[in-house]
């Protein structure tokens, strides 16, 4: 091999080495960076699509925000976070005026903590008794059969820590029709008043009195208080004690 040819071969090899070095030192990092940028762009586009969908959902919900605020205000008035009995008394007086009766007394007992009802399944499990085997006897049809009451529905978020019950008895004087009108009015109060019993007592006027006989109607029931901040306060106190 002549010297010129040898120099040519060496020059070609040098060019190949330089090209390879240029590829690995210059082009390859650029390609890797481009691939990384492409993956990041795909991730960003996916996140943008998710956020766009969430934004559209929030915009749709924002349209119903006034109605939701109105419904929340009604619920908070129905079962407030404090007893607010003076406001309740005012509502009862207004209902009595509308119905044409006279409020004689309002008796309010101390608030008691809510006790969740024990379902049949929980009662059986607590007692440890085996469930009774299903009866194979054919029931006899009866026109006076007692209807089956609906099942008990509970919510684990409602506990004795945040929910309390206040017994209230409202006594009014008036006729039967006026008492029924009052019963309708108190069921439409902004404050929830659950009437559980209605009793009456008639008083006869004395011989010297010129007043006519009157009837007193006693409406016994409950109002409720839901302190939504009670659980948060209890959790904070527990955390402080643990610390």
mmCIF file of C-alpha atoms in Angstrom:
data_model
loop_
_atom_site.group_PDB
_atom_site.id
_atom_site.type_symbol
_atom_site.label_atom_id
_atom_site.label_comp_id
_atom_site.label_asym_id
_atom_site.label_seq_id
_atom_site.Cartn_x
_atom_site.Cartn_y
_atom_site.Cartn_z
ATOM 1 C CA UNK A 1 0.000 0.000 0.000
ATOM 2 C CA UNK A 2 1.427 3.342 -1.023
ATOM 3 C CA UNK A 3 1.868 6.188 1.360
ATOM 4 C CA UNK A 4 -0.815 8.317 -0.326
ATOM 5 C CA UNK A 5 -3.374 5.531 -0.107
ATOM 6 C CA UNK A 6 -2.513 4.948 3.536
ATOM 7 C CA UNK A 7 -3.024 8.624 4.270
ATOM 8 C CA UNK A 8 -6.395 8.510 2.491
ATOM 9 C CA UNK A 9 -7.544 5.519 4.542
ATOM 10 C CA UNK A 10 -6.466 7.197 7.733
ATOM 11 C CA UNK A 11 -8.304 10.365 6.723
ATOM 12 C CA UNK A 12 -11.478 8.393 6.013
ATOM 13 C CA UNK A 13 -11.241 6.633 9.381
ATOM 14 C CA UNK A 14 -10.697 9.951 11.087
ATOM 15 C CA UNK A 15 -13.790 11.319 9.392
ATOM 16 C CA UNK A 16 -15.830 8.318 10.542
ATOM 17 C CA UNK A 17 -14.549 8.692 14.094
ATOM 18 C CA UNK A 18 -15.347 12.409 14.087
ATOM 19 C CA UNK A 19 -18.831 11.770 12.682
ATOM 20 C CA UNK A 20 -19.524 9.082 15.284
ATOM 21 C CA UNK A 21 -18.224 11.284 18.064
ATOM 22 C CA UNK A 22 -20.344 14.133 16.795
ATOM 23 C CA UNK A 23 -23.416 11.900 16.776
ATOM 24 C CA UNK A 24 -22.920 10.613 20.321
ATOM 25 C CA UNK A 25 -21.764 13.934 21.723
ATOM 26 C CA UNK A 26 -24.124 16.229 19.867
ATOM 27 C CA UNK A 27 -26.998 14.515 18.054
ATOM 28 C CA UNK A 28 -27.783 11.716 20.557
ATOM 29 C CA UNK A 29 -28.328 14.088 23.547
ATOM 30 C CA UNK A 30 -30.559 16.234 21.364
ATOM 31 C CA UNK A 31 -32.598 13.187 20.329
ATOM 32 C CA UNK A 32 -32.899 12.054 23.967
ATOM 33 C CA UNK A 33 -33.923 15.556 25.010
ATOM 34 C CA UNK A 34 -36.478 15.666 22.215
ATOM 35 C CA UNK A 35 -37.914 12.325 23.310
ATOM 36 C CA UNK A 36 -38.111 13.538 26.924
ATOM 37 C CA UNK A 37 -39.736 16.780 25.848
ATOM 38 C CA UNK A 38 -42.256 14.823 23.792
ATOM 39 C CA UNK A 39 -43.172 12.662 26.790
ATOM 40 C CA UNK A 40 -43.477 15.722 29.021
ATOM 41 C CA UNK A 41 -45.641 17.442 26.441
ATOM 42 C CA UNK A 42 -47.947 14.424 26.288
ATOM 43 C CA UNK A 43 -48.196 14.449 30.103
ATOM 44 C CA UNK A 44 -48.941 18.169 30.175
ATOM 45 C CA UNK A 45 -51.566 17.821 27.461
ATOM 46 C CA UNK A 46 -53.237 15.005 29.419
ATOM 47 C CA UNK A 47 -53.227 17.064 32.624
ATOM 48 C CA UNK A 48 -54.622 20.052 30.734
ATOM 49 C CA UNK A 49 -57.416 17.888 29.336
ATOM 50 C CA UNK A 50 -58.255 16.615 32.836
ATOM 51 C CA UNK A 51 -58.221 20.148 34.279
ATOM 52 C CA UNK A 52 -60.348 21.411 31.404
ATOM 53 C CA UNK A 53 -62.941 18.741 32.143
ATOM 54 C CA UNK A 54 -62.880 19.607 35.858
ATOM 55 C CA UNK A 55 -63.194 23.310 35.038
ATOM 56 C CA UNK A 56 -66.208 22.613 32.831
ATOM 57 C CA UNK A 57 -67.798 20.605 35.661
ATOM 58 C CA UNK A 58 -67.189 23.404 38.169
ATOM 59 C CA UNK A 59 -68.643 25.965 35.772
ATOM 60 C CA UNK A 60 -71.756 23.825 35.430
ATOM 61 C CA UNK A 61 -72.056 23.515 39.209
ATOM 62 C CA UNK A 62 -71.525 27.266 39.617
ATOM 63 C CA UNK A 63 -74.750 27.834 37.704
ATOM 64 C CA UNK A 64 -76.690 26.051 40.472
ATOM 65 C CA UNK A 65 -74.755 27.733 43.310
ATOM 66 C CA UNK A 66 -77.539 30.238 44.166
ATOM 67 C CA UNK A 67 -80.089 27.415 44.466
ATOM 68 C CA UNK A 68 -77.653 25.375 46.568
ATOM 69 C CA UNK A 69 -77.061 28.329 48.896
ATOM 70 C CA UNK A 70 -80.815 28.827 49.281
ATOM 71 C CA UNK A 71 -81.318 25.143 50.077
ATOM 72 C CA UNK A 72 -78.449 25.238 52.594
ATOM 73 C CA UNK A 73 -79.928 28.302 54.313
ATOM 74 C CA UNK A 74 -83.297 26.540 54.613
ATOM 75 C CA UNK A 75 -81.675 23.439 56.098
ATOM 76 C CA UNK A 76 -79.652 25.513 58.574
ATOM 77 C CA UNK A 77 -82.832 27.315 59.636
ATOM 78 C CA UNK A 78 -84.670 24.001 59.966
ATOM 79 C CA UNK A 79 -82.001 22.401 62.169
ATOM 80 C CA UNK A 80 -79.698 25.182 63.420
ATOM 81 C CA UNK A 81 -76.293 24.816 65.054
ATOM 82 C CA UNK A 82 -77.585 26.276 68.372
ATOM 83 C CA UNK A 83 -80.914 26.046 70.194
ATOM 84 C CA UNK A 84 -82.187 29.502 69.068
ATOM 85 C CA UNK A 85 -85.339 28.966 71.135
ATOM 86 C CA UNK A 86 -86.345 32.646 71.198
ATOM 87 C CA UNK A 87 -86.618 32.632 67.393
ATOM 88 C CA UNK A 88 -88.656 29.421 67.625
ATOM 89 C CA UNK A 89 -91.027 31.011 70.155
ATOM 90 C CA UNK A 90 -91.565 33.943 67.807
ATOM 91 C CA UNK A 91 -92.465 31.556 64.988
ATOM 92 C CA UNK A 92 -94.913 29.695 67.236
ATOM 93 C CA UNK A 93 -96.597 32.975 68.219
ATOM 94 C CA UNK A 94 -96.950 33.923 64.564
ATOM 95 C CA UNK A 95 -98.434 30.503 63.751
ATOM 96 C CA UNK A 96 -100.896 30.880 66.636
ATOM 97 C CA UNK A 97 -101.981 34.314 65.417
ATOM 98 C CA UNK A 98 -102.527 32.963 61.913
ATOM 99 C CA UNK A 99 -104.544 29.987 63.211
ATOM 100 C CA UNK A 100 -106.612 32.117 65.620
ATOM 101 C CA UNK A 101 -105.505 30.342 68.817
ATOM 102 C CA UNK A 102 -103.906 31.750 71.970
ATOM 103 C CA UNK A 103 -100.636 30.313 73.255
ATOM 104 C CA UNK A 104 -101.046 29.609 76.967
ATOM 105 C CA UNK A 105 -97.702 27.955 77.751
ATOM 106 C CA UNK A 106 -94.579 26.662 76.046
ATOM 107 C CA UNK A 107 -92.642 24.068 78.020
ATOM 108 C CA UNK A 108 -89.095 23.293 76.961
ATOM 109 C CA UNK A 109 -87.032 20.508 78.520
ATOM 110 C CA UNK A 110 -83.257 20.183 78.582
ATOM 111 C CA UNK A 111 -81.544 19.055 75.412
ATOM 112 C CA UNK A 112 -80.459 15.429 75.281
ATOM 113 C CA UNK A 113 -77.785 13.826 73.147
ATOM 114 C CA UNK A 114 -79.001 11.877 70.160
ATOM 115 C CA UNK A 115 -78.874 8.096 70.527
ATOM 116 C CA UNK A 116 -78.738 6.259 67.175
ATOM 117 C CA UNK A 117 -81.521 3.679 66.913
ATOM 118 C CA UNK A 118 -80.493 0.036 67.155
ATOM 119 C CA UNK A 119 -81.456 -1.858 64.036
ATOM 120 C CA UNK A 120 -82.830 -5.376 64.259
ATOM 121 C CA UNK A 121 -79.646 -6.852 62.788
ATOM 122 C CA UNK A 122 -77.435 -4.966 65.239
ATOM 123 C CA UNK A 123 -79.651 -5.962 68.162
ATOM 124 C CA UNK A 124 -79.417 -9.627 67.168
ATOM 125 C CA UNK A 125 -75.652 -9.401 66.826
ATOM 126 C CA UNK A 126 -75.345 -7.704 70.227
ATOM 127 C CA UNK A 127 -77.483 -10.261 71.974
ATOM 128 C CA UNK A 128 -75.508 -13.078 70.346
ATOM 129 C CA UNK A 129 -78.697 -14.986 69.579
ATOM 130 C CA UNK A 130 -79.008 -17.092 66.504
ATOM 131 C CA UNK A 131 -81.469 -15.727 63.931
ATOM 132 C CA UNK A 132 -84.752 -17.577 63.887
ATOM 133 C CA UNK A 133 -85.329 -19.979 61.042
ATOM 134 C CA UNK A 134 -87.825 -18.759 58.467
ATOM 135 C CA UNK A 135 -91.334 -20.020 59.062
ATOM 136 C CA UNK A 136 -92.761 -22.422 56.527
ATOM 137 C CA UNK A 137 -96.340 -21.914 57.667
ATOM 138 C CA UNK A 138 -98.691 -20.194 55.260
ATOM 139 C CA UNK A 139 -99.910 -16.921 56.782
ATOM 140 C CA UNK A 140 -103.625 -16.523 57.162
ATOM 141 C CA UNK A 141 -104.948 -13.472 55.280
ATOM 142 C CA UNK A 142 -106.387 -10.853 57.572
ATOM 143 C CA UNK A 143 -108.104 -7.623 56.675
ATOM 144 C CA UNK A 144 -106.872 -6.038 59.915
ATOM 145 C CA UNK A 145 -103.224 -7.087 59.526
ATOM 146 C CA UNK A 146 -100.785 -4.506 60.902
ATOM 147 C CA UNK A 147 -98.660 -2.968 58.131
ATOM 148 C CA UNK A 148 -94.916 -3.503 58.345
ATOM 149 C CA UNK A 149 -93.123 -0.313 59.409
ATOM 150 C CA UNK A 150 -90.325 0.970 57.186
ATOM 151 C CA UNK A 151 -86.737 0.084 57.996
ATOM 152 C CA UNK A 152 -84.571 2.346 60.148
ATOM 153 C CA UNK A 153 -82.242 4.628 58.185
ATOM 154 C CA UNK A 154 -79.191 6.041 59.965
ATOM 155 C CA UNK A 155 -76.219 8.197 59.027
ATOM 156 C CA UNK A 156 -72.854 7.579 60.681
ATOM 157 C CA UNK A 157 -72.100 11.318 60.521
ATOM 158 C CA UNK A 158 -74.982 12.051 62.926
ATOM 159 C CA UNK A 159 -73.829 11.227 66.452
ATOM 160 C CA UNK A 160 -74.541 12.187 70.031
ATOM 161 C CA UNK A 161 -71.553 14.541 69.844
ATOM 162 C CA UNK A 162 -73.057 16.833 67.220
ATOM 163 C CA UNK A 163 -76.822 16.195 67.303
ATOM 164 C CA UNK A 164 -79.173 16.945 70.201
ATOM 165 C CA UNK A 165 -82.925 16.722 70.767
ATOM 166 C CA UNK A 166 -85.004 19.302 72.670
ATOM 167 C CA UNK A 167 -88.494 18.237 73.872
ATOM 168 C CA UNK A 168 -91.060 21.034 73.488
ATOM 169 C CA UNK A 169 -94.753 21.157 74.434
ATOM 170 C CA UNK A 170 -96.895 24.023 73.136
ATOM 171 C CA UNK A 171 -100.311 24.558 74.758
ATOM 172 C CA UNK A 172 -102.885 26.677 72.944
ATOM 173 C CA UNK A 173 -106.520 27.607 73.589
ATOM 174 C CA UNK A 174 -109.053 27.442 70.796
ATOM 175 C CA UNK A 175 -111.609 25.385 68.948
ATOM 176 C CA UNK A 176 -110.968 22.085 67.204
ATOM 177 C CA UNK A 177 -110.754 23.700 63.787
ATOM 178 C CA UNK A 178 -108.397 26.355 65.104
ATOM 179 C CA UNK A 179 -106.197 23.685 66.710
ATOM 180 C CA UNK A 180 -106.000 21.777 63.439
ATOM 181 C CA UNK A 181 -105.100 24.989 61.633
ATOM 182 C CA UNK A 182 -102.365 25.587 64.225
ATOM 183 C CA UNK A 183 -101.068 22.040 63.681
ATOM 184 C CA UNK A 184 -100.770 22.800 59.979
ATOM 185 C CA UNK A 185 -99.004 26.090 60.643
ATOM 186 C CA UNK A 186 -96.361 24.658 63.008
ATOM 187 C CA UNK A 187 -95.489 21.970 60.468
ATOM 188 C CA UNK A 188 -94.603 24.753 58.012
ATOM 189 C CA UNK A 189 -92.272 26.666 60.324
ATOM 190 C CA UNK A 190 -88.789 27.390 59.090
ATOM 191 C CA UNK A 191 -87.612 25.563 62.243
ATOM 192 C CA UNK A 192 -88.339 21.837 62.154
ATOM 193 C CA UNK A 193 -90.834 20.995 64.903
ATOM 194 C CA UNK A 194 -91.791 17.325 64.935
ATOM 195 C CA UNK A 195 -95.155 16.953 66.694
ATOM 196 C CA UNK A 196 -95.497 13.461 68.149
ATOM 197 C CA UNK A 197 -98.720 13.787 70.158
ATOM 198 C CA UNK A 198 -101.744 16.049 70.552
ATOM 199 C CA UNK A 199 -103.931 16.015 73.671
ATOM 200 C CA UNK A 200 -106.793 18.229 74.759
ATOM 201 C CA UNK A 201 -108.563 19.246 77.943
ATOM 202 C CA UNK A 202 -111.801 21.240 78.238
ATOM 203 C CA UNK A 203 -112.527 23.630 81.071
ATOM 204 C CA UNK A 204 -116.081 24.466 82.108
ATOM 205 C CA UNK A 205 -116.775 28.033 83.290
ATOM 206 C CA UNK A 206 -117.990 28.591 86.826
ATOM 207 C CA UNK A 207 -121.569 29.666 87.555
ATOM 208 C CA UNK A 208 -120.434 33.198 88.356
ATOM 209 C CA UNK A 209 -118.287 33.505 85.225
ATOM 210 C CA UNK A 210 -119.639 34.901 82.005
ATOM 211 C CA UNK A 211 -116.932 33.185 79.916
ATOM 212 C CA UNK A 212 -117.785 30.238 77.696
ATOM 213 C CA UNK A 213 -116.032 26.887 77.961
ATOM 214 C CA UNK A 214 -112.613 26.635 76.302
ATOM 215 C CA UNK A 215 -110.382 23.804 75.149
ATOM 216 C CA UNK A 216 -106.635 23.631 75.675
ATOM 217 C CA UNK A 217 -104.656 21.705 73.084
ATOM 218 C CA UNK A 218 -101.216 20.370 73.975
ATOM 219 C CA UNK A 219 -98.793 19.782 71.099
ATOM 220 C CA UNK A 220 -95.821 17.717 72.233
ATOM 221 C CA UNK A 221 -92.804 17.170 70.022
ATOM 222 C CA UNK A 222 -89.154 17.934 69.413
ATOM 223 C CA UNK A 223 -86.848 20.488 67.851
ATOM 224 C CA UNK A 224 -83.279 19.622 66.919
ATOM 225 C CA UNK A 225 -79.784 21.112 66.993
ATOM 226 C CA UNK A 226 -76.957 20.006 64.690
ATOM 227 C CA UNK A 227 -73.545 21.442 65.574
ATOM 228 C CA UNK A 228 -71.505 20.767 62.441
ATOM 229 C CA UNK A 229 -68.348 22.099 64.148
ATOM 230 C CA UNK A 230 -68.582 19.738 67.121
ATOM 231 C CA UNK A 231 -66.724 16.887 65.428
ATOM 232 C CA UNK A 232 -63.965 19.214 64.249
ATOM 233 C CA UNK A 233 -63.567 20.626 67.766
ATOM 234 C CA UNK A 234 -63.495 17.143 69.267
ATOM 235 C CA UNK A 235 -60.882 16.033 66.741
ATOM 236 C CA UNK A 236 -58.730 19.097 67.453
ATOM 237 C CA UNK A 237 -58.972 18.534 71.199
ATOM 238 C CA UNK A 238 -58.071 14.861 70.799
ATOM 239 C CA UNK A 239 -55.071 15.806 68.667
ATOM 240 C CA UNK A 240 -53.947 18.319 71.307
ATOM 241 C CA UNK A 241 -54.231 15.722 74.071
ATOM 242 C CA UNK A 242 -52.291 13.210 72.012
ATOM 243 C CA UNK A 243 -49.571 15.786 71.380
#
